[in-house]
CSV table of C-alpha atoms and ligand atoms in Angstrom, one decimal:
chain,number,residue,atom,x,y,z
A,1,MET,CA,13.2,17.4,8.0
A,2,ALA,CA,13.4,13.6,7.7
A,3,ILE,CA,10.9,11.7,5.5
A,4,THR,CA,10.6,8.4,6.1
A,5,ASP,CA,11.8,6.8,2.8
A,6,THR,CA,10.4,3.2,2.8
A,7,ALA,CA,6.3,2.3,2.1
A,8,PHE,CA,5.0,1.5,5.2
A,9,GLU,CA,1.5,-0.2,5.2
A,10,ILE,CA,-0.4,0.6,8.6
A,11,ALA,CA,-3.4,-0.8,7.8
A,12,ASP,CA,-4.6,-3.2,5.4
A,13,GLY,CA,-3.9,-1.3,2.2
A,14,VAL,CA,-3.5,1.8,3.7
A,15,TYR,CA,0.4,3.5,3.7
A,16,ARG,CA,1.5,6.0,5.6
A,17,CYS,CA,3.1,9.1,4.4
A,18,GLY,CA,4.7,12.1,5.4
A,19,SER,CA,7.6,13.4,7.8
A,20,ASP,CA,8.0,12.5,11.8
A,21,ARG,CA,5.5,15.6,12.3
A,22,VAL,CA,3.1,15.2,9.5
A,23,ASN,CA,1.1,12.4,8.1
A,24,TRP,CA,-0.8,11.5,4.8
A,25,TYR,CA,-1.8,8.1,3.5
A,26,LEU,CA,-2.2,6.1,0.1
A,27,ILE,CA,-5.3,4.0,0.4
A,28,GLU,CA,-4.9,1.2,-2.3
A,29,GLU,CA,-7.9,-0.8,-3.9
A,30,ASP,CA,-7.6,-2.8,-6.9
A,31,ASP,CA,-4.6,-1.1,-8.4
A,32,ALA,CA,-6.3,2.1,-8.0
A,33,LEU,CA,-5.2,4.8,-5.2
A,34,THR,CA,-7.1,7.3,-2.9
A,35,VAL,CA,-4.5,10.2,-1.6
A,36,VAL,CA,-5.9,11.3,2.4
A,37,ASP,CA,-4.3,14.6,3.0
A,38,THR,CA,-1.0,16.0,1.0
A,39,GLY,CA,1.5,17.2,3.7
A,40,PHE,CA,3.7,20.1,2.5
A,41,PRO,CA,4.5,21.1,-1.0
A,42,THR,CA,8.1,19.5,-0.4
A,43,HIS,CA,6.4,15.7,0.0
A,44,TRP,CA,5.5,15.5,-4.0
A,45,GLN,CA,8.9,13.9,-4.5
A,46,GLN,CA,7.7,11.2,-1.4
A,47,LEU,CA,4.5,10.8,-3.6
A,48,LEU,CA,6.3,9.9,-6.8
A,49,ASP,CA,8.8,8.0,-5.0
A,50,ARG,CA,6.1,5.8,-2.8
A,51,LEU,CA,4.2,5.1,-6.0
A,52,ASP,CA,6.9,3.7,-7.5
A,53,ALA,CA,8.1,1.4,-4.8
A,54,LEU,CA,4.2,-0.2,-4.6
A,55,GLY,CA,4.6,-0.2,-8.4
A,56,TYR,CA,2.4,2.3,-9.6
A,57,GLU,CA,2.5,5.7,-11.3
A,58,LEU,CA,0.2,8.8,-11.0
A,59,ALA,CA,-2.2,7.4,-13.6
A,60,ASN,CA,-3.2,4.8,-10.8
A,61,VAL,CA,-4.1,7.9,-8.6
A,62,ASP,CA,-8.1,8.2,-8.8
A,63,ALA,CA,-8.7,10.6,-6.4
A,64,CYS,CA,-7.5,13.3,-3.9
A,65,LEU,CA,-9.4,13.8,-0.3
A,66,LEU,CA,-8.4,16.5,2.1
A,67,THR,CA,-9.5,16.2,5.7
A,68,HIS,CA,-9.2,20.1,5.9
A,69,ALA,CA,-7.4,22.9,4.4
A,70,HIS,CA,-4.9,23.5,6.8
A,71,PRO,CA,-1.4,24.1,5.0
A,72,ASP,CA,0.1,21.1,6.6
A,73,HIS,CA,-2.4,19.2,4.9
A,74,ILE,CA,-2.9,20.5,1.4
A,75,GLY,CA,0.7,21.2,0.5
A,76,PHE,CA,0.9,19.3,-3.2
A,77,ALA,CA,-3.3,19.0,-3.8
A,78,GLU,CA,-3.2,21.7,-6.5
A,79,ARG,CA,-0.2,20.2,-8.3
A,80,LEU,CA,-2.3,16.8,-8.5
A,81,ARG,CA,-5.5,18.9,-9.6
A,82,GLU,CA,-3.8,21.4,-11.9
A,83,PHE,CA,-1.6,19.3,-13.6
A,84,GLU,CA,-2.5,15.7,-13.0
A,85,ASP,CA,-5.9,16.0,-13.2
A,86,ILE,CA,-6.8,14.5,-10.1
A,87,PRO,CA,-10.1,15.7,-8.3
A,88,VAL,CA,-9.7,17.3,-5.1
A,89,TRP,CA,-12.3,16.3,-2.6
A,90,LEU,CA,-13.1,18.4,0.7
A,91,HIS,CA,-16.0,19.5,2.8
A,92,ALA,CA,-17.7,22.9,1.2
A,93,ALA,CA,-17.0,24.8,4.9
A,94,GLY,CA,-13.2,24.4,3.7
A,95,ARG,CA,-13.5,26.0,0.2
A,96,ARG,CA,-12.4,29.6,1.4
A,97,ARG,CA,-9.4,28.4,3.4
A,98,ALA,CA,-8.3,26.1,0.2
A,99,ARG,CA,-8.6,29.1,-1.9
A,100,ALA,CA,-6.7,30.8,0.6
A,101,GLY,CA,-3.7,28.5,0.6
A,102,GLY,CA,-4.2,27.4,4.0
A,103,ASP,CA,-4.8,30.1,6.4
A,104,PRO,CA,-3.3,28.6,9.5
A,105,PRO,CA,-3.7,29.6,13.3
A,106,LEU,CA,-0.8,32.0,12.9
A,107,GLY,CA,-1.4,34.0,16.3
A,108,GLY,CA,-2.0,31.3,18.3
A,109,LEU,CA,1.5,29.6,16.8
A,110,VAL,CA,3.5,32.6,17.2
A,111,LYS,CA,2.4,32.8,21.0
A,112,ASN,CA,3.2,29.3,21.2
A,113,LEU,CA,6.6,29.4,19.9
A,114,TRP,CA,8.4,29.4,23.1
A,115,ARG,CA,7.5,25.7,23.3
A,116,PRO,CA,10.5,23.6,21.9
A,117,ALA,CA,8.0,21.4,20.2
A,118,VAL,CA,5.9,24.0,18.4
A,119,LEU,CA,9.4,26.0,17.4
A,120,ARG,CA,10.6,22.6,15.9
A,121,TYR,CA,7.1,22.1,13.9
A,122,PHE,CA,7.6,25.9,12.9
A,123,VAL,CA,10.8,25.4,11.4
A,124,GLU,CA,9.7,22.2,9.5
A,125,VAL,CA,6.8,24.0,7.8
A,126,VAL,CA,9.1,26.8,6.7
A,127,GLN,CA,11.8,24.0,5.3
A,128,SER,CA,9.1,22.4,3.6
A,129,ASP,CA,7.5,25.7,1.8
A,130,GLY,CA,4.5,25.4,4.2
A,131,THR,CA,4.2,29.1,4.2
A,132,SER,CA,3.5,29.2,0.3
A,133,ILE,CA,1.1,26.8,-0.2
A,134,PRO,CA,-0.4,26.8,-3.7
A,135,PRO,CA,-4.4,27.7,-3.4
A,136,VAL,CA,-6.5,24.8,-4.2
A,137,THR,CA,-8.7,26.8,-6.8
A,138,ALA,CA,-11.3,24.0,-7.8
A,139,VAL,CA,-12.8,21.2,-5.4
A,140,GLU,CA,-15.4,18.8,-5.4
A,141,THR,CA,-17.5,18.6,-2.1
A,142,VAL,CA,-17.9,16.4,0.2
A,143,ALA,CA,-20.7,16.0,2.9
A,144,ASP,CA,-21.3,14.2,6.2
A,145,GLY,CA,-22.8,10.8,5.4
A,146,ASP,CA,-21.6,10.3,2.1
A,147,GLU,CA,-19.8,7.0,0.6
A,148,LEU,CA,-17.5,8.1,-1.9
A,149,ASP,CA,-17.0,6.1,-4.8
A,150,VAL,CA,-13.1,6.2,-5.0
A,151,PRO,CA,-10.5,3.9,-4.0
A,152,GLY,CA,-11.2,2.8,-0.4
A,153,HIS,CA,-14.7,3.7,-0.3
A,154,PRO,CA,-14.4,5.9,2.6
A,155,ARG,CA,-17.5,7.4,4.2
A,156,VAL,CA,-17.3,11.0,5.6
A,157,ILE,CA,-17.9,12.0,8.9
A,158,HIS,CA,-18.2,15.9,9.0
A,159,VAL,CA,-16.9,16.7,12.6
A,160,PRO,CA,-16.3,20.6,12.8
A,161,GLY,CA,-14.3,22.4,15.4
A,162,HIS,CA,-10.4,22.2,14.2
A,163,THR,CA,-11.4,24.3,11.4
A,164,GLU,CA,-15.3,24.5,10.4
A,165,GLY,CA,-15.0,21.8,7.3
A,166,ASP,CA,-12.8,19.0,9.1
A,167,VAL,CA,-14.0,15.5,7.8
A,168,ALA,CA,-12.8,12.2,9.0
A,169,PHE,CA,-12.8,9.1,6.2
A,170,TYR,CA,-13.7,5.8,7.6
A,171,LEU,CA,-13.3,2.6,6.1
A,172,PRO,CA,-15.9,0.2,7.2
A,173,ASP,CA,-14.3,-2.9,5.6
A,174,ARG,CA,-10.7,-2.1,7.1
A,175,ASP,CA,-11.8,-0.7,10.6
A,176,ALA,CA,-9.7,2.1,9.7
A,177,LEU,CA,-10.7,6.2,10.6
A,178,LEU,CA,-8.5,8.7,8.8
A,179,CYS,CA,-9.1,11.4,11.5
A,180,GLY,CA,-7.5,14.3,10.3
A,181,ASP,CA,-6.7,16.9,13.2
A,182,ALA,CA,-10.1,15.7,14.6
A,183,LEU,CA,-7.8,14.0,17.2
A,184,ALA,CA,-3.9,13.6,17.2
A,185,THR,CA,-2.1,11.0,18.9
A,186,VAL,CA,0.7,13.3,20.3
A,187,ASP,CA,0.6,16.3,22.8
A,188,PHE,CA,1.1,18.7,20.0
A,189,GLU,CA,2.5,21.4,22.6
A,190,THR,CA,5.1,18.9,23.8
A,191,TRP,CA,5.2,16.2,21.3
A,192,GLN,CA,5.2,13.4,24.0
A,193,GLY,CA,2.5,10.3,24.6
A,194,ASN,CA,0.8,8.2,22.3
A,195,ARG,CA,-2.9,8.4,23.1
A,196,PRO,CA,-5.6,10.1,21.2
A,197,GLN,CA,-6.3,13.5,22.2
A,198,LEU,CA,-7.7,17.0,20.7
A,199,LEU,CA,-5.2,19.3,19.4
A,200,PRO,CA,-4.8,21.9,22.1
A,201,PRO,CA,-7.6,25.0,22.2
A,202,TRP,CA,-5.2,27.5,20.2
A,203,LEU,CA,-5.1,25.4,17.1
A,204,ASN,CA,-8.9,24.9,17.1
A,205,VAL,CA,-11.2,27.4,15.6
A,206,ASP,CA,-14.0,26.1,18.1
A,207,HIS,CA,-12.3,23.8,20.8
A,208,ALA,CA,-16.0,22.7,22.4
A,209,GLN,CA,-17.3,22.1,18.6
A,210,ALA,CA,-14.7,19.7,18.4
A,211,ARG,CA,-15.0,18.5,21.3
A,212,ALA,CA,-18.7,17.7,20.5
A,213,SER,CA,-17.9,16.3,17.4
A,214,LEU,CA,-16.1,13.6,18.8
A,215,ASP,CA,-19.4,11.9,19.4
A,216,ARG,CA,-19.6,11.1,15.8
A,217,PHE,CA,-16.9,8.5,16.8
A,218,GLU,CA,-19.0,6.8,19.6
A,219,SER,CA,-20.5,4.2,17.5
A,220,LEU,CA,-17.9,3.1,15.3
A,221,GLY,CA,-16.1,0.2,17.6
A,222,ASP,CA,-12.6,-0.7,17.6
A,223,VAL,CA,-10.6,1.4,14.6
A,224,VAL,CA,-7.2,1.9,13.4
A,225,LEU,CA,-6.7,5.5,14.0
A,226,LEU,CA,-4.8,7.4,11.4
A,227,PRO,CA,-4.3,10.9,12.6
A,228,GLY,CA,-2.8,13.9,10.8
A,229,HIS,CA,-0.1,14.1,13.7
A,230,GLY,CA,1.4,11.5,15.8
A,231,ASP,CA,1.5,7.5,15.3
A,232,PRO,CA,-1.3,5.3,14.3
A,233,TRP,CA,-3.3,3.7,17.5
A,234,THR,CA,-5.5,0.7,17.6
A,235,GLY,CA,-8.8,0.7,20.0
A,236,ARG,CA,-12.1,2.1,20.9
A,237,LEU,CA,-12.6,5.8,20.8
A,238,THR,CA,-15.3,5.7,23.8
A,239,GLU,CA,-12.8,6.5,26.7
A,240,THR,CA,-11.0,9.2,24.8
A,241,ILE,CA,-14.2,10.9,24.0
A,242,ARG,CA,-15.3,10.6,27.9
A,243,ALA,CA,-11.8,11.8,29.0
A,244,GLU,CA,-11.8,15.1,26.6
A,245,GLN,CA,-15.2,15.7,28.2
A,246,ILE,CA,-13.9,15.4,31.5
A,247,ARG,CA,-11.2,17.9,30.6
A,248,SER,CA,-13.6,20.3,29.8
B,301,ZN,ZN1,-5.1,21.2,10.8
């Protein structure tokens, strides 16, 4: 699938990477970088290209943070950890899934393959080596409320529901919220629209919990929302939270 090839600064010192369907990000601070999520294994070359375009190399990467341990978010994490000695951070509740190489919601995926957008997504998974993710065998753990001493100094917000261990990373000084799959800005079933929304129930381990977790975003005010899937979106999430509660 098409991988965008120019570095794209989407918020202050935050760069969007990945493909048309899967996002991961680089956060820059004082010539050091944090990688947030790692797409598919085949996105490795894009990491090298992006670093090069920004005038950096792997030695400038201090940390890798994972919003959760699904295959489309942990693709090259083990490569960073094992071969480049870059620590990988994840919520403790995501460890098992990371060791299992992602453990995707295959049943729901198969049932929804009749939807053209889901089928296209699945084709990308296969073409991007997303069916054989190297297990992430050792991680540092993050917990709700942590303020991480890594580039960008993100604050950890635990938002379980999509998986047990989903976290969002909030950058207070840049008003950026890297929300993983707690919210997408596109309808996963049709790949239409551009507004924050929950993923469909068949992609969430506990949909009601995913909805309840949105309350954690209520107090953040205006944010640049940077999701795992879909384009960036700027605004206040209050209405999104209300709309999702009404849909229940
Ligand atoms: Zn996911």
